[in-house]
Short mmCIF file of C-alpha atoms and ligand atoms in Angstrom, two decimals:
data_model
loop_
_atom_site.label_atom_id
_atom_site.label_comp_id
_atom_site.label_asym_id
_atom_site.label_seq_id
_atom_site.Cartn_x
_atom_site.Cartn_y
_atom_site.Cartn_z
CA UNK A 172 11.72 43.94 42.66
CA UNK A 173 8.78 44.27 40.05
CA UNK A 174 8.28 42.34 37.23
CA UNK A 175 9.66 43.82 34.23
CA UNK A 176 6.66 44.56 31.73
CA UNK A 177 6.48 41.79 29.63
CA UNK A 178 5.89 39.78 32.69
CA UNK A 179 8.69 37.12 32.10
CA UNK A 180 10.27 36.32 35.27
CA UNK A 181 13.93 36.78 35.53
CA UNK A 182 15.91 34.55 37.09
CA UNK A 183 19.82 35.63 36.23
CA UNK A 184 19.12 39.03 36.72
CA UNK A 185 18.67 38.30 39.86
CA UNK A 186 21.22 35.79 40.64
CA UNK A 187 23.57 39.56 39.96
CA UNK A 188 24.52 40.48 43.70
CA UNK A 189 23.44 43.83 44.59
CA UNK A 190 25.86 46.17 46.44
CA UNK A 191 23.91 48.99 47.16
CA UNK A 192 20.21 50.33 47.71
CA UNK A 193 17.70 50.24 44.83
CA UNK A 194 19.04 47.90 42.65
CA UNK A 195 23.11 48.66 42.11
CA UNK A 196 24.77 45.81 41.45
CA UNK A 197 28.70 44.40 41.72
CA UNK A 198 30.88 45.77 39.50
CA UNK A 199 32.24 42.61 39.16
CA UNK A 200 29.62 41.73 36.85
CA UNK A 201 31.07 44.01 34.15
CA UNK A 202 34.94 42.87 34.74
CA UNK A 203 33.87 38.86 33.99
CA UNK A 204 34.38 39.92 30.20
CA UNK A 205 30.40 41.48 30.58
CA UNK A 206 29.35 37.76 30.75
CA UNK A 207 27.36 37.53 33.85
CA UNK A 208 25.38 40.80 32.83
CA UNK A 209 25.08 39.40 29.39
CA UNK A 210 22.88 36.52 30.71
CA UNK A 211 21.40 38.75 33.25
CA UNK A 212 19.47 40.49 29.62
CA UNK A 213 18.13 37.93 28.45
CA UNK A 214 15.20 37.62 30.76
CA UNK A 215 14.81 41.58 29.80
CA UNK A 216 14.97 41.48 25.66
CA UNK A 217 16.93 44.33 25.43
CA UNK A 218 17.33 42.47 22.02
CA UNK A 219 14.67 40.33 20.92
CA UNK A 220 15.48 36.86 20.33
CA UNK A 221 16.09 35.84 16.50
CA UNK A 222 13.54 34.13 15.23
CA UNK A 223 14.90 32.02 12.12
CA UNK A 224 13.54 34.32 9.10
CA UNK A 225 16.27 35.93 7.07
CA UNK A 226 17.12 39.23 7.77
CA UNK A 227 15.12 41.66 5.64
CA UNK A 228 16.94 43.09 2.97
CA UNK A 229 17.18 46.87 3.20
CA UNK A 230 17.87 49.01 0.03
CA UNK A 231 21.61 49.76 1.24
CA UNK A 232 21.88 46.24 0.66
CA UNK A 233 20.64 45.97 -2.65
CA UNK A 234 22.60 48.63 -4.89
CA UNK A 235 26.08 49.96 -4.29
CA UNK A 236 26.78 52.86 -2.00
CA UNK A 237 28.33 56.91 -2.13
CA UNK A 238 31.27 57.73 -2.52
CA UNK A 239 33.72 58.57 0.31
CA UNK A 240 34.25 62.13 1.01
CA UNK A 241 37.14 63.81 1.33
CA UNK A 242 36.04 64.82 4.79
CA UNK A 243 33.90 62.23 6.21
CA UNK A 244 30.83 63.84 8.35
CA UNK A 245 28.84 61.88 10.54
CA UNK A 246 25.43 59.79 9.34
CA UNK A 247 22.53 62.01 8.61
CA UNK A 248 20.68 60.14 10.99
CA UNK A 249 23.11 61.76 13.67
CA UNK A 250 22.07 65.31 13.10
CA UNK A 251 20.60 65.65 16.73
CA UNK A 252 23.82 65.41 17.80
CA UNK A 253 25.52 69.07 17.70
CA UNK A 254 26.90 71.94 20.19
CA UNK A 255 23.66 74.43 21.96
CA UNK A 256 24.88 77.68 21.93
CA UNK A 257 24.26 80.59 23.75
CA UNK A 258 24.62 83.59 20.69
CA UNK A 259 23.14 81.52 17.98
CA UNK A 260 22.60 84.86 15.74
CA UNK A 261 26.26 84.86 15.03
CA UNK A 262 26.81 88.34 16.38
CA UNK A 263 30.41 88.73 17.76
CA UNK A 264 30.07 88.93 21.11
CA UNK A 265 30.98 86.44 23.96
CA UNK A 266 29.66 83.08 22.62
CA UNK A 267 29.26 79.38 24.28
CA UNK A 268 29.23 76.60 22.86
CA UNK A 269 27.95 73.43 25.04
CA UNK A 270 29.10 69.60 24.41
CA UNK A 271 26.38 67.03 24.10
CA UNK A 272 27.78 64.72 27.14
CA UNK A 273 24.43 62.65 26.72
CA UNK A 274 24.91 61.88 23.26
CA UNK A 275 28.55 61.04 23.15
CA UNK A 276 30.33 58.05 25.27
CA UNK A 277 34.20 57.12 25.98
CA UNK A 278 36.55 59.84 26.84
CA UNK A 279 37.41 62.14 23.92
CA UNK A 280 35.30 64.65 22.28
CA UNK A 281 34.96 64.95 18.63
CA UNK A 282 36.72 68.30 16.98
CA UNK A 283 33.24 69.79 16.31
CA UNK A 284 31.86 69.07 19.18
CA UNK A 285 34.28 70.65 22.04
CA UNK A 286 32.98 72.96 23.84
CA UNK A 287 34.08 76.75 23.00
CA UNK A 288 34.10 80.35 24.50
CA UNK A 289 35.08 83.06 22.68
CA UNK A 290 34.84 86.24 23.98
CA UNK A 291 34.92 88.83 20.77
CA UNK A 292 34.24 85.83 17.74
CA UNK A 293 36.27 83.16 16.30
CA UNK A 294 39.31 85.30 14.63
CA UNK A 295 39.79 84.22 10.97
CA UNK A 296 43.67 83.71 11.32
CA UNK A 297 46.10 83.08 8.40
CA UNK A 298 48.70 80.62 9.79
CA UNK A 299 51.35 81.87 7.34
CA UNK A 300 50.80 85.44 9.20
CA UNK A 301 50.70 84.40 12.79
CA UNK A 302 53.34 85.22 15.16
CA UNK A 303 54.32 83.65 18.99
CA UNK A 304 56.68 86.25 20.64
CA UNK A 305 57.96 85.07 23.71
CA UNK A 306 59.85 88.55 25.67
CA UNK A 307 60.11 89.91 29.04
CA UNK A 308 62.37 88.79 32.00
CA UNK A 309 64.61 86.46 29.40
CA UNK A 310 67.93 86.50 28.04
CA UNK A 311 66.87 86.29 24.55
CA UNK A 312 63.53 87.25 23.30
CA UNK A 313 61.98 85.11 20.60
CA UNK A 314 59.49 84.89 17.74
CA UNK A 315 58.09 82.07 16.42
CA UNK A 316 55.93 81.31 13.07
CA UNK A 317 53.97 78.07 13.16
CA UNK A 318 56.68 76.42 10.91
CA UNK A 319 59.06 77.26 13.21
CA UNK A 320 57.35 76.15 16.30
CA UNK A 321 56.56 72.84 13.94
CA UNK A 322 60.19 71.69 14.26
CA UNK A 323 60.77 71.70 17.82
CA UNK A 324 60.36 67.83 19.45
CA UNK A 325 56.58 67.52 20.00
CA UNK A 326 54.51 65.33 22.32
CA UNK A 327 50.72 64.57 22.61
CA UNK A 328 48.72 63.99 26.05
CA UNK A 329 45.21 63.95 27.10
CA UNK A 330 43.59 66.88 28.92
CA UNK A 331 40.02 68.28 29.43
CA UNK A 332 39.93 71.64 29.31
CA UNK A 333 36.41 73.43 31.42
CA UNK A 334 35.69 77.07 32.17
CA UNK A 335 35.56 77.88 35.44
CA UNK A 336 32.10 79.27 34.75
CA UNK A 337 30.91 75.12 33.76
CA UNK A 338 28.03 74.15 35.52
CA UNK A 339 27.18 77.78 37.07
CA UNK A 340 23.33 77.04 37.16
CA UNK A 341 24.08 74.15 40.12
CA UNK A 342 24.65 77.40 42.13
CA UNK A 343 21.10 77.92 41.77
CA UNK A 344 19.26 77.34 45.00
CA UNK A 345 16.22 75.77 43.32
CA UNK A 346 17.39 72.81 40.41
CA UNK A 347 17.02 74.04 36.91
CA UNK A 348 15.66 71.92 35.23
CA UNK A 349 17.98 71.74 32.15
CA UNK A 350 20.04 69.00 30.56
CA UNK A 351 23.51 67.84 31.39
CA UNK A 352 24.54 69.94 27.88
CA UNK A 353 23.37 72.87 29.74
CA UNK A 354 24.49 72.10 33.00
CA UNK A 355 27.91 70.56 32.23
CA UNK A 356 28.77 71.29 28.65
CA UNK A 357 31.61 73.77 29.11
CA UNK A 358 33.88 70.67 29.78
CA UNK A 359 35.73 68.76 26.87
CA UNK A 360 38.56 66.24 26.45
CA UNK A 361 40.82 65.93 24.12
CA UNK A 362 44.42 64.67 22.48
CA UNK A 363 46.62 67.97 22.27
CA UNK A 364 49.92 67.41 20.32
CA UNK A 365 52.47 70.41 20.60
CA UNK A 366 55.57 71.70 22.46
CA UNK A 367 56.67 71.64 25.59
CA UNK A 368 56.63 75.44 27.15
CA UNK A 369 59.34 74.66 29.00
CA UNK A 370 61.78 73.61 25.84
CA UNK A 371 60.95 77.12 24.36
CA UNK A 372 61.12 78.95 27.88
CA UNK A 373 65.05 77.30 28.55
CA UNK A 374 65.68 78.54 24.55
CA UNK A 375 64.43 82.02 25.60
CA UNK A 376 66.62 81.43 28.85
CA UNK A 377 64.47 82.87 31.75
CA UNK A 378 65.57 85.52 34.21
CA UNK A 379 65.16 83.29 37.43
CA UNK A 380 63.29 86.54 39.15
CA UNK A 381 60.80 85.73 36.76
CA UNK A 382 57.81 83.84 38.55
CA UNK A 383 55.25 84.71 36.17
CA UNK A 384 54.43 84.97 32.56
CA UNK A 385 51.53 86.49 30.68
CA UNK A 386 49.76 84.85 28.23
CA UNK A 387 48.12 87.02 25.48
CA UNK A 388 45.63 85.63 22.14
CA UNK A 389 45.24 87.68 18.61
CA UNK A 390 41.38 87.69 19.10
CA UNK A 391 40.06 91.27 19.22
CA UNK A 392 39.38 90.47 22.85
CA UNK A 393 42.39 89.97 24.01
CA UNK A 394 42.15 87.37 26.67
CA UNK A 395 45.01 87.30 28.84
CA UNK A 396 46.71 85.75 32.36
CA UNK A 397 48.64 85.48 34.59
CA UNK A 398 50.12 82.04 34.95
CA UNK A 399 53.15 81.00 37.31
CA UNK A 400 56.76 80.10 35.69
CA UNK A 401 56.38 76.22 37.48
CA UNK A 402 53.48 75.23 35.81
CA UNK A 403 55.59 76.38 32.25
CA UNK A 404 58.02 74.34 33.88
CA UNK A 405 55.65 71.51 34.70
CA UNK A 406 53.28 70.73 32.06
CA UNK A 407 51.93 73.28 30.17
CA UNK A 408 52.27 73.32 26.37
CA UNK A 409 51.59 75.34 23.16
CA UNK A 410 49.27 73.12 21.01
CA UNK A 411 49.40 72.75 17.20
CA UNK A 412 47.22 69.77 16.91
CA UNK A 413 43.87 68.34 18.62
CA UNK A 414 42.91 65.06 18.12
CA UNK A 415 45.17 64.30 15.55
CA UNK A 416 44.36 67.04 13.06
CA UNK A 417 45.34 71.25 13.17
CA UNK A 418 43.42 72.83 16.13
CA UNK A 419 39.58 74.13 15.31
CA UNK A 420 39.65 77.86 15.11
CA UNK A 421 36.96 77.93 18.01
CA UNK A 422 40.05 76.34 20.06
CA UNK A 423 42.80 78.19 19.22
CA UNK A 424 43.61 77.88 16.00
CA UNK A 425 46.79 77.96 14.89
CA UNK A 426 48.30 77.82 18.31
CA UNK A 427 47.17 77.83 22.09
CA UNK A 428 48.14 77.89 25.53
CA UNK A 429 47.24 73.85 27.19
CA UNK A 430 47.52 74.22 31.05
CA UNK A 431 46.57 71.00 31.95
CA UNK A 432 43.77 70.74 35.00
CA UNK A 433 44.15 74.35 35.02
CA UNK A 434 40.60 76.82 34.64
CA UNK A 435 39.42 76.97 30.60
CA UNK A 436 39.83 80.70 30.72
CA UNK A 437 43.85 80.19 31.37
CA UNK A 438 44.48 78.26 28.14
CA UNK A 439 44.86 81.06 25.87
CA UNK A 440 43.87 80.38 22.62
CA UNK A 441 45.14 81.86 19.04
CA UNK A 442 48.28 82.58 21.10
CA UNK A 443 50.71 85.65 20.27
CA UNK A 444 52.35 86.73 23.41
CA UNK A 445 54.19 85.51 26.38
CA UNK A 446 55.49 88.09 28.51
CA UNK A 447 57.81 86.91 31.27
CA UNK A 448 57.08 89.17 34.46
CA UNK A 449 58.08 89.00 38.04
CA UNK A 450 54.30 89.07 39.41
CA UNK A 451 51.16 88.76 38.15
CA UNK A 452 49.82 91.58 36.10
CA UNK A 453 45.67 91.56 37.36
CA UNK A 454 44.65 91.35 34.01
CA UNK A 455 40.86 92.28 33.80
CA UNK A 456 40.26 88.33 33.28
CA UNK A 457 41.60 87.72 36.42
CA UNK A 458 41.17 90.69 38.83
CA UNK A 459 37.59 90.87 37.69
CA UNK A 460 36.03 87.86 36.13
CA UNK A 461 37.89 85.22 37.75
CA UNK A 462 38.07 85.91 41.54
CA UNK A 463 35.13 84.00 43.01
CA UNK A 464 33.27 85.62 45.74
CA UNK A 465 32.86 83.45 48.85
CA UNK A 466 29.78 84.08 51.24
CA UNK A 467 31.48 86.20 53.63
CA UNK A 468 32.50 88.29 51.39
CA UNK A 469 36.09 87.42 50.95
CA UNK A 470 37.20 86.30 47.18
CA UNK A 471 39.44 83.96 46.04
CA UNK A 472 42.67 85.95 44.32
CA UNK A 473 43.41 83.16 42.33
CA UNK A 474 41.78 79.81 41.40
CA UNK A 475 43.06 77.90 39.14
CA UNK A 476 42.89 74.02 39.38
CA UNK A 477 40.02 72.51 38.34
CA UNK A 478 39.19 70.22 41.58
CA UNK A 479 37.68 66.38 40.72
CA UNK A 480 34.31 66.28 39.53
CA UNK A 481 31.84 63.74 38.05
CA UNK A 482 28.76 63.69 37.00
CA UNK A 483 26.52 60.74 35.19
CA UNK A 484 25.73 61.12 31.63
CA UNK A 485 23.41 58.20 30.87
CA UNK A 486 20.97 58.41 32.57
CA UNK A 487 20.21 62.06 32.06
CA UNK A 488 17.33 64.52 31.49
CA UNK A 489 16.24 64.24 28.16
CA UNK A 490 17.57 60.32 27.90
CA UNK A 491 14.23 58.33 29.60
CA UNK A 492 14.22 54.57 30.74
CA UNK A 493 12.30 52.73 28.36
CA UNK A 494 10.70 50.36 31.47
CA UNK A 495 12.76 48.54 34.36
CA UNK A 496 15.35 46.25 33.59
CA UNK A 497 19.05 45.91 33.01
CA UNK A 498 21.08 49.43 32.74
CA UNK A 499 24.24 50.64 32.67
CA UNK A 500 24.38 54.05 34.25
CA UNK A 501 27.76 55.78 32.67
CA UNK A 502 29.57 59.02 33.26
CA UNK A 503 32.76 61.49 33.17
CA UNK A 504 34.73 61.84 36.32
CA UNK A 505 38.09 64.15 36.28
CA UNK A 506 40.29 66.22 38.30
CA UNK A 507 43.23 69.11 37.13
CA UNK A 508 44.43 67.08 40.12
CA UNK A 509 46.01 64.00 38.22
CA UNK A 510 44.16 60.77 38.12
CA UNK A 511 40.46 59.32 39.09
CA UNK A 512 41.23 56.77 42.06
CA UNK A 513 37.43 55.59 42.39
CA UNK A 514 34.16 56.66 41.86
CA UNK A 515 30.91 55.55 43.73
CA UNK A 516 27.76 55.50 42.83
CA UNK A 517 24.37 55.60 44.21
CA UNK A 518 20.35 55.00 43.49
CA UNK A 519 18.80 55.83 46.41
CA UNK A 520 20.21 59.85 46.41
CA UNK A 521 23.79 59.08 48.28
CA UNK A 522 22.23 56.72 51.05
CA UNK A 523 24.44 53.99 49.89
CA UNK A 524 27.08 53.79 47.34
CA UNK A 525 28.64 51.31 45.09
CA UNK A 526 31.64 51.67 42.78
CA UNK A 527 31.81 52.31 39.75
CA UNK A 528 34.26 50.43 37.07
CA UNK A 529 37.08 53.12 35.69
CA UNK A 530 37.43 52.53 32.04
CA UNK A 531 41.65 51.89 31.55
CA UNK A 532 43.86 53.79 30.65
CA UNK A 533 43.02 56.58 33.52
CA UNK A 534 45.06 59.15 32.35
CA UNK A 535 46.14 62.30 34.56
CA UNK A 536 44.01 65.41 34.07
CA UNK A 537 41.81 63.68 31.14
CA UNK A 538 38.17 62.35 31.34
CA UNK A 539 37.92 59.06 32.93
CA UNK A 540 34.40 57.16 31.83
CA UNK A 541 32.84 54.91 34.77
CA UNK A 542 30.20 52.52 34.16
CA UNK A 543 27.96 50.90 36.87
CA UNK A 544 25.38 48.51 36.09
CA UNK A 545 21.83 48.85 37.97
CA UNK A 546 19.05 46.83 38.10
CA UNK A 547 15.73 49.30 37.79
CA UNK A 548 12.94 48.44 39.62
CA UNK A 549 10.55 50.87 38.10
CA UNK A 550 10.35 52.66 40.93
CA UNK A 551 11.63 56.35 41.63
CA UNK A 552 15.62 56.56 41.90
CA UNK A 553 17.72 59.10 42.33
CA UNK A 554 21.22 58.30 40.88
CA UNK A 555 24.32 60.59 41.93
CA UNK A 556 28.37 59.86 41.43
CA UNK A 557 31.02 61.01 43.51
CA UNK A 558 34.76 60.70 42.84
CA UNK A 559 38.03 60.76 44.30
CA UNK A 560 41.20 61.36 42.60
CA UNK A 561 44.94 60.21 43.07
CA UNK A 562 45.79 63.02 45.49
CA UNK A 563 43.26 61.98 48.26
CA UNK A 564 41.01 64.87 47.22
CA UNK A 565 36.71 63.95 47.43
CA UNK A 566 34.02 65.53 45.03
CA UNK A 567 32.09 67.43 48.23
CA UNK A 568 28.69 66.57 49.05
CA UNK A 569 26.24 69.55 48.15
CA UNK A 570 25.47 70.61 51.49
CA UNK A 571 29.05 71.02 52.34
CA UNK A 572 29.64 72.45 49.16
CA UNK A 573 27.20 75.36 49.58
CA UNK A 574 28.09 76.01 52.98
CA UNK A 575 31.46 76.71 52.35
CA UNK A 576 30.77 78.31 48.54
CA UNK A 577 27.18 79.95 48.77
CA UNK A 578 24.34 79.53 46.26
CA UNK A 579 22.60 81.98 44.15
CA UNK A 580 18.29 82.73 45.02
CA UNK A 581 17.46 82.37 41.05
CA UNK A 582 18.26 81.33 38.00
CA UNK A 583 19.36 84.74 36.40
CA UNK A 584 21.29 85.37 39.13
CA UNK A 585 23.21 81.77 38.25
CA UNK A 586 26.08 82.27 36.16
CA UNK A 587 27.23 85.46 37.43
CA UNK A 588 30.95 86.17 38.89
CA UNK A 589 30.59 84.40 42.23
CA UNK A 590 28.92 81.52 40.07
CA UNK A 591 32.08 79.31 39.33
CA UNK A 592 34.57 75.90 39.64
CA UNK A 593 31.26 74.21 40.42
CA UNK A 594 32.32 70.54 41.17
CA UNK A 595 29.66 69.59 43.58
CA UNK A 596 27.13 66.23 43.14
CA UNK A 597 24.41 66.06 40.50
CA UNK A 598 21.05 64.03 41.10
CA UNK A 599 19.06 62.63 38.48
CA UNK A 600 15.88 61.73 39.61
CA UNK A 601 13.99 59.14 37.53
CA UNK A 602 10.10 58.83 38.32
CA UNK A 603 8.00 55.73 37.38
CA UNK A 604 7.61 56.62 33.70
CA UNK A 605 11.45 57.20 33.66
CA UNK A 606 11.85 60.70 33.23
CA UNK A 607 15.07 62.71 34.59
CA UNK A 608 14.96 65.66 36.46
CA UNK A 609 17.69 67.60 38.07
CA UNK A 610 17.13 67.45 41.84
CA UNK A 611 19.01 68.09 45.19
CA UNK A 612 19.13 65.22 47.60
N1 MTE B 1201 42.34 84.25 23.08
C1 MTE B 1201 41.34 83.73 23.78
N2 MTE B 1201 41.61 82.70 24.60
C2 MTE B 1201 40.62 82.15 25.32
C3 MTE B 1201 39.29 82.66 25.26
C4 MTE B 1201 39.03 83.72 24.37
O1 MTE B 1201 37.90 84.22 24.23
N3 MTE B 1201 40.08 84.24 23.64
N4 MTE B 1201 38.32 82.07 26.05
C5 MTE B 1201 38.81 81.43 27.26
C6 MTE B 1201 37.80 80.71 28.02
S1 MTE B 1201 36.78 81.65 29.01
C7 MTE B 1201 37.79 79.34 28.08
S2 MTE B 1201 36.76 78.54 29.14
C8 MTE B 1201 38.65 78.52 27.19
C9 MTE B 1201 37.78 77.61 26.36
O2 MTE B 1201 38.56 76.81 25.51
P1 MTE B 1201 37.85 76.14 24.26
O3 MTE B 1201 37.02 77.18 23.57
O4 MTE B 1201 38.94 75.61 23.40
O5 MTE B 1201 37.00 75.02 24.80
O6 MTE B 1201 39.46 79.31 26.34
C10 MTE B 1201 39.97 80.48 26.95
N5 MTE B 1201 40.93 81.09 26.11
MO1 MO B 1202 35.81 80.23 30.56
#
């Protein structure tokens, strides 16, 4: 390996067994407590060594500080750190809202910073005035207000919730070059607190001939589904609460549909209606928008688990290497599956692989944050992660991936119908000034 630029030689660093091409080292090195990667630094001065002066004192030091608010905000040094989104002008039309991946780390995204998609505006609902009717094939059609629905036994969980239309510009057959917020911010994780469908489905009493319900939201837009009677059965919910506090209104508020693993466009938010039919009602969501095309022409009828997926967050575009040395290269890996089993990771564009650690607790259906740590040699790298989840299922490769689900000739034609459940490799390359790009390898 080079030298890394202050020319100090560095002799832990390299005493770290590699596992893999261009620098990847053991895993290993992380689970002794962080020790052996700790003294692998030092030769890099990550941190500078203390020298014995006193530590300077800065005015927050000196005089007392504000006054808590009654809603803390983050610093104002932290203002870099917000949603893109696509209809900035506010006009009330189908709007996205992307998560900064590569400026957040661990495994839940902040309230204001989850991704949203709302297809006619954010509804300005009055909780006191909201209404969940639940009617159809059951013995006993119901109605719920949100105090109602507030005394029924409630349980949290984590889930990530993506649109099927997440990462649509990876269909593109040249890379975009774009940042992982653009690429993969329509993917979000969170701690949903709320009732079990299932308790409120066996108080409605459903007709057994039922196999399907519709879900319907009070937006203008009208969203709604189809969604089978077993996953009400399995794990679906209706959400009150995320992350602790009442739902955002981008995500629901007061009350939305959680389908855990299931396609973002299921999970009906600001949720009024569940109709219990005995097949599914090709709603214009699902009939139209969310068939995928396949290359020969056929289309999927339905889609709706969101198959395991990674992709690295630090190192991204937009994030450079600030000269070789230690780094830890850290991303999101999920599946609507159930757990992460492994991830693997590679630096020389998937020649060879080594795994990654998988932060505990890896929850079912929720991000799962790996961490690798890599030696940079200053030369180019390409970095990729590919994971596996609990059911045996592999992230594909991209060249099987676009053989069996096509790719799009442009950009504009990206994000378009066929365009979706993306869950392919990303590449970062990193050149010898450490810049990332978006590549294909
Ligand atoms: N009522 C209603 N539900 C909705 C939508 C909507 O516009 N209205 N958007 C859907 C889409 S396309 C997605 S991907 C998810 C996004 O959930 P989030 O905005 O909470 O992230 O909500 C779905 N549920
Ligand atoms: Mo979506």
């Amino acid at each position: 390996m080079s030298m890394p630029s202050d020319g100090r030689s560095t002799p832990m660093l390299d005493s770290l067994p590699a596992v893999a091409g261009n620098g990847l080292l053991d895993r290993r090195a992380f689970l002794r407590g962080g020790a052996a990667v700790a003294a692998a630094m030092t030769g890099y001065s990550v941190a500078r060594t203390a020298s014995a002066e006193p530590l300077a004192e800065d005015p927050w030091s000196r005089s007392a500080g504000g006054i808590s608010a009654a809603t803390e905000r983050p610093s104002r040094f932290e203002g870099k750190v917000v949603r893109t989104l696509s209809n900035p002008n506010g006009e009330s039309r189908t709007l996205h809202a992307r998560t900064p991946h590569h400026l957040l780390n661990g495994t839940i995204t902040p309230n204001s910073l989850h991704f949203t998609i709302v297809h006619n505006g954010t509804p300005d609902i009055d909780p006191d005035r909201h209404r969940l009717v639940i009617h159809g094939m059951v013995k006993q059609p119901l109605v719920f207000t949100l105090d109602a629905l507030s005394r029924y036994p409630m349980e949290s969980r984590l889930a990530f919730i993506e649109c099927g239309g997440n990462s649509a510009p990876m269909f593109s057959r040249e890379p975009v070059q774009a940042s992982v917020q653009a690429l993969h911010g329509l993917v979000s994780c969170a701690e949903w607190t709320g009732v079990r469908l299932s308790t409120l489905f066996d108080e409605a009493g459903v007709d057994p001939k039922a196999k399907w319900f519709i879900a319907e939201g009070a937006d203008t837009a009208a969203v709604s589904r189809s969604v089978p009677v077993a996953k009400a059965m399995d794990d679906a919910m209706v959400v009150l609460y995320q992350n602790g506090e009442r739902l955002m209104p981008g995500n629901g508020y007061p009350m939305r549909l959680l389908l855990p693993g299931y396609e973002g466009n299921m999970q009906i938010k600001f949720l009024r209606r569940i109709k219990l039919i005995d097949q599914p009602a090709m709603t214009y969501y699902e009939s139209r928008n969310y068939s995928p095309l396949l290359p020969g022409g056929k289309a999927y009828q339905f889609y709706f688990v969101q198959e395991v997926k990674s992709f690295i967050t630090h190192p991204s575009p937009g994030l450079a290497l600030k000269g070789p040395g230690f780094y830890e290269i850290s991303g999101i890996a999920y599946s609507g599956n159930g757990r992460i089993a492994r991830v693997m990771v590679s630096a020389d564009g998937g020649r060879t692989w080594a795994q990654a650690v998988l932060q505990e607790p890896v929850q079912s259906k929720a991000f799962t944050r790996f961490r690798a740590p890599w030696r940079w040699d200053g030369g180019p790298a390409v970095l990729q992660s590919r994971a596996w989840d609990e059911a045996g299922n592999a992230q594909p490769l991209r060249a099987q991936f676009v053989a069996a689900r096509g790719e799009t000739k442009s950009l504009s034609s990206a994000g378009g119908f066929p365009n979706q459940h993306y869950n392919s490799i990303t590449s970062w390359a990193i050149d010898g000034r450490g810049e990332v790009r978006n590549v294909y390898a």
